[in-house]
Coordinates of N, CA, C and O in Angstrom, one line a residue:
M1353 N 0.7 -1.2 -0.2 CA 0.1 -0.1 -0.3 C 1.0 1.1 0.3 O 1.5 1.6 0.6
P1354 N 0.8 2.2 -1.0 CA 1.3 3.2 -1.0 C 1.0 4.4 0.2 O 0.3 4.2 1.2
L1355 N 2.1 5.4 0.8 CA 2.0 5.8 1.5 C 0.9 7.0 1.1 O 0.8 7.4 0.2
V1356 N 0.1 7.6 2.1 CA -0.9 8.6 2.0 C 0.1 9.8 1.9 O 1.1 10.4 2.6
Q1357 N -1.0 10.5 0.9 CA 0.1 11.8 0.1 C 0.5 12.9 1.6 O 1.7 13.3 1.2
E1358 N -0.5 13.0 2.7 CA -0.2 14.0 3.6 C 1.1 13.4 4.5 O 1.9 14.4 4.8
R1359 N 1.1 12.3 4.9 CA 1.9 11.2 5.6 C 3.4 11.4 4.5 O 4.5 12.2 5.1
K1360 N 3.3 11.2 3.2 CA 4.7 11.7 2.5 C 5.1 13.1 2.2 O 6.7 13.1 2.5
K1361 N 4.2 14.0 2.3 CA 4.7 15.5 2.5 C 5.2 15.7 3.6 O 6.1 16.6 3.5
G1362 N 4.9 15.5 4.9 CA 5.3 15.8 5.9 C 6.8 14.8 6.3 O 7.7 15.5 6.6
I1363 N 6.8 13.8 5.4 CA 8.0 13.2 6.0 C 9.4 14.1 4.5 O 10.6 14.1 5.2
I1364 N 9.0 14.2 3.7 CA 9.8 15.0 2.7 C 10.2 16.4 3.3 O 11.3 16.9 3.4
E1365 N 8.8 16.8 3.9 CA 9.2 18.2 4.7 C 10.2 18.1 5.7 O 11.4 19.1 6.0
D1366 N 10.5 17.1 6.7 CA 11.1 16.8 7.7 C 12.5 16.7 7.6 O 13.5 17.0 8.0
Y1367 N 12.9 15.8 6.3 CA 14.3 15.2 6.0 C 15.2 16.1 4.7 O 15.8 15.9 4.0
R1368 N 14.1 17.3 3.9 CA 14.4 17.6 3.1 C 15.8 18.4 3.4 O 16.2 19.0 4.6
V1369 N 16.8 18.5 2.2 CA 18.3 19.5 2.3 C 17.7 21.0 2.0 O 18.4 21.7 2.8
H1370 N 17.1 21.4 1.2 CA 16.8 22.6 0.9 C 15.2 22.4 0.4 O 14.3 21.8 0.5
E1371 N 14.6 24.2 0.1 CA 13.5 24.1 0.2 C 12.6 23.2 -1.1 O 11.7 22.8 -0.6
K1372 N 13.1 23.0 -1.9 CA 12.5 22.1 -3.4 C 12.8 21.1 -3.6 O 12.7 19.6 -4.3
D1373 N 13.7 20.4 -2.3 CA 14.4 18.9 -2.4 C 13.1 18.2 -2.4 O 12.6 17.8 -1.6
T1374 N 13.1 16.9 -3.1 CA 12.4 15.9 -3.2 C 12.9 14.2 -3.4 O 12.4 13.6 -3.0
G1375 N 14.4 14.7 -3.8 CA 15.2 13.4 -4.0 C 16.0 13.3 -3.6 O 17.0 12.6 -4.1
S1376 N 16.7 14.0 -2.8 CA 18.1 13.7 -1.7 C 18.1 12.3 -1.3 O 17.1 12.0 -0.9
P1377 N 19.1 12.0 -1.1 CA 19.5 10.6 -0.3 C 18.4 10.4 0.8 O 17.6 9.3 1.3
E1378 N 18.7 11.5 1.5 CA 18.1 11.5 3.2 C 16.7 11.1 2.9 O 15.6 10.4 3.5
V1379 N 15.7 12.0 2.0 CA 14.5 12.1 1.7 C 14.0 10.5 1.4 O 13.0 10.0 1.9
Q1380 N 14.6 9.9 0.3 CA 14.7 8.7 -0.6 C 14.6 7.6 0.8 O 13.6 7.2 1.0
V1381 N 15.7 7.9 2.0 CA 15.8 6.6 2.9 C 14.9 6.9 3.8 O 14.1 6.0 4.1
A1382 N 14.3 7.8 3.7 CA 13.1 8.0 4.9 C 12.1 8.2 4.7 O 11.0 7.0 5.3
L1383 N 11.4 7.9 3.1 CA 10.6 7.2 2.4 C 10.5 6.0 2.3 O 9.3 5.2 2.9
L1384 N 11.4 5.4 2.3 CA 12.0 4.2 2.4 C 11.3 3.1 3.7 O 10.8 2.0 3.9
T1385 N 12.4 3.7 4.5 CA 12.4 3.6 5.8 C 10.4 3.5 6.4 O 10.3 2.3 6.9
E1386 N 9.5 4.4 6.0 CA 8.2 4.7 6.1 C 7.7 3.5 5.5 O 6.7 2.6 6.3
R1387 N 8.0 2.9 4.4 CA 7.7 1.7 3.8 C 8.2 0.3 4.5 O 7.2 -0.4 4.8
I1388 N 9.4 0.0 5.0 CA 9.7 -1.0 5.3 C 9.1 -0.9 6.9 O 8.7 -2.5 6.8
N1389 N 8.9 -0.2 7.5 CA 8.0 -0.3 8.9 C 6.8 -0.6 8.7 O 6.1 -1.7 8.9
H1390 N 6.1 -0.3 7.4 CA 4.6 -0.5 7.3 C 4.5 -2.4 6.9 O 3.5 -2.8 7.4
L1391 N 5.3 -2.3 5.9 CA 5.4 -3.7 5.7 C 5.9 -4.4 6.3 O 5.5 -5.8 6.9
S1392 N 6.6 -4.2 7.6 CA 7.1 -5.2 9.0 C 5.9 -5.4 9.5 O 5.8 -6.6 10.2
A1393 N 5.2 -4.8 10.1 CA 4.3 -4.5 10.6 C 2.7 -5.6 10.0 O 2.3 -6.3 10.7
H1394 N 2.7 -5.5 8.8 CA 2.1 -6.3 7.9 C 2.5 -7.8 8.1 O 1.6 -8.7 8.0
L1395 N 3.6 -7.8 8.0 CA 4.2 -9.3 7.8 C 4.1 -9.9 9.7 O 4.0 -11.5 9.2
K1396 N 4.1 -9.3 10.5 CA 4.0 -9.8 11.6 C 2.9 -10.6 11.8 O 2.5 -11.4 12.9
T1397 N 1.8 -10.2 11.0 CA 0.4 -10.6 11.2 C -0.2 -11.8 10.0 O -0.8 -12.8 10.3
H1398 N 0.8 -11.3 9.0 CA 0.7 -12.1 7.7 C 1.8 -13.4 7.4 O 2.4 -12.6 6.6
R1399 N 2.3 -14.1 8.1 CA 3.6 -14.7 8.5 C 3.7 -15.6 6.9 O 4.9 -15.5 6.5
K1400 N 2.9 -15.7 6.4 CA 3.2 -16.8 5.0 C 2.8 -15.5 3.8 O 2.6 -16.4 2.6
D1401 N 2.8 -14.5 3.5 CA 2.4 -13.5 2.6 C 4.0 -13.2 2.2 O 4.8 -12.7 2.3
F1402 N 4.7 -14.5 1.1 CA 5.5 -14.5 0.5 C 6.2 -13.1 0.1 O 7.4 -12.7 -0.7
N1403 N 4.9 -13.0 -1.1 CA 5.4 -11.8 -2.1 C 5.3 -10.7 -1.7 O 6.6 -10.0 -1.9
T1404 N 4.8 -10.1 -0.2 CA 5.0 -9.0 0.5 C 6.4 -8.9 0.9 O 7.5 -8.1 0.9
R1405 N 7.0 -10.1 1.6 CA 8.4 -10.5 2.2 C 9.3 -10.0 1.1 O 10.3 -9.4 1.0
R1406 N 9.1 -10.5 -0.3 CA 10.1 -10.5 -1.4 C 9.9 -8.8 -1.9 O 11.1 -8.2 -1.6
G1407 N 9.1 -8.1 -1.8 CA 8.8 -6.8 -1.7 C 9.5 -6.0 -0.6 O 10.4 -4.7 -1.3
L1408 N 9.2 -6.5 0.4 CA 9.9 -6.0 1.7 C 11.8 -5.9 1.6 O 12.4 -5.1 1.4
L1409 N 12.2 -7.2 1.1 CA 13.7 -7.6 0.6 C 13.9 -6.4 -0.2 O 15.2 -5.8 -0.4
V1410 N 13.5 -6.2 -1.5 CA 13.5 -5.3 -2.3 C 14.1 -4.1 -1.8 O 15.0 -2.9 -2.1
L1411 N 13.0 -3.6 -1.2 CA 13.2 -2.3 -0.4 C 14.2 -1.8 0.4 O 15.0 -0.9 0.7
V1412 N 14.5 -3.1 1.3 CA 15.9 -3.1 2.0 C 16.6 -2.8 1.4 O 17.8 -2.3 2.1
G1413 N 17.2 -3.5 0.3 CA 18.2 -3.5 -0.6 C 18.4 -2.3 -1.2 O 19.6 -1.9 -1.5
H1414 N 17.3 -1.6 -1.5 CA 17.4 -0.3 -2.2 C 18.0 0.9 -1.1 O 18.6 1.7 -1.3
R1415 N 17.1 0.7 0.0 CA 17.6 1.3 1.1 C 19.1 1.2 1.6 O 20.0 2.4 1.9
S1416 N 19.6 0.4 1.5 CA 20.9 -0.2 1.7 C 21.9 0.1 0.9 O 23.2 1.3 1.1
A1417 N 21.6 0.5 -0.2 CA 22.5 0.8 -1.4 C 22.7 2.8 -1.4 O 23.7 3.2 -1.4
L1418 N 21.6 3.3 -1.3 CA 21.4 4.6 -0.5 C 22.3 4.9 0.3 O 23.0 5.9 0.3
L1419 N 22.0 4.2 1.7 CA 23.1 4.5 2.6 C 24.1 4.1 2.5 O 24.9 5.0 2.9
K1420 N 24.8 3.2 1.7 CA 26.1 3.0 1.2 C 26.5 4.4 0.5 O 27.8 4.7 1.0
Y1421 N 25.9 4.8 -0.7 CA 26.2 5.7 -1.3 C 26.5 7.3 -0.6 O 27.5 8.0 -0.3
L1422 N 25.2 7.4 0.7 CA 25.6 8.6 1.4 C 26.9 8.2 2.7 O 27.8 9.4 2.5
K1423 N 26.8 7.0 2.9 CA 28.2 7.2 4.0 C 29.9 7.1 3.0 O 30.7 7.6 3.6
K1424 N 29.7 6.7 1.7 CA 31.0 6.7 1.1 C 31.1 8.6 0.4 O 32.8 8.7 0.6
Y1425 N 30.0 9.2 0.3 CA 30.5 10.8 0.1 C 30.2 11.7 0.8 O 30.5 12.7 0.9
D1426 N 29.4 11.2 2.0 CA 29.3 12.2 2.8 C 29.0 11.7 4.3 O 27.8 11.5 4.5
R1427 N 29.8 11.7 5.0 CA 29.7 10.9 6.0 C 28.8 11.7 7.3 O 28.4 10.7 8.0
P1428 N 29.1 12.7 7.6 CA 28.3 13.4 8.8 C 26.8 13.5 8.4 O 26.3 13.2 9.3
R1429 N 26.6 13.5 7.0 CA 25.1 13.5 6.8 C 24.4 12.1 7.3 O 23.3 11.7 7.4
Y1430 N 25.4 10.8 6.6 CA 24.9 9.8 6.7 C 24.9 9.4 8.3 O 23.9 8.7 8.8
Q1431 N 25.5 9.7 9.0 CA 25.5 9.8 10.7 C 24.1 10.3 11.3 O 23.4 9.6 12.2
K1432 N 23.9 11.7 10.8 CA 23.1 12.0 11.0 C 21.4 11.5 10.9 O 20.6 11.4 11.4
L1433 N 21.8 10.9 9.6 CA 20.4 10.6 9.3 C 20.1 9.1 9.6 O 18.8 9.0 10.0
I1434 N 21.1 8.5 10.3 CA 20.7 6.9 10.6 C 20.2 7.3 12.1 O 19.5 6.5 12.7
E1435 N 20.9 8.4 13.2 CA 20.7 8.4 14.2 C 18.9 9.3 14.2 O 18.1 8.6 15.1
R1436 N 18.3 10.0 13.2 CA 17.1 10.5 13.0 C 16.0 9.0 12.6 O 15.0 9.3 13.6
L1437 N 16.5 8.2 11.9 CA 15.6 7.4 11.8 C 15.8 6.0 12.8 O 14.9 5.5 12.5
G1438 N 16.7 5.7 14.1 CA 16.9 5.1 14.5 C 17.2 3.7 13.9 O 16.8 2.5 14.3
I1439 N 18.1 3.9 12.7 CA 18.5 2.7 12.2 C 19.6 2.2 12.7 O 20.5 2.7 13.0
R1440 N 19.7 0.7 12.5 CA 21.3 0.4 13.5 C 22.1 -0.1 12.4 O 21.8 -0.5 11.1
K1441 N 23.1 0.9 12.2 CA 24.4 0.6 11.4 C 25.7 0.8 12.3 O 25.6 1.8 12.8

């Protein structure tokens, strides 16, 4: 299920780097984290939903790649982001 438009706008406003930012790594990782958390909650009640599990793994892989990019090119932004999102790394 996609994110509700109001929730998505709120996340973008919280994590954007500049006023018209919608695609920076911080915003993308925050949106992916929100979707990952939603799917994780879904899988706790629907344990045999393997299609959703595969989608979740794809999202986790995409988020991981974005975090690796951010870690490689801008370490302070990476540290700040994982602290704000509460991601274990």
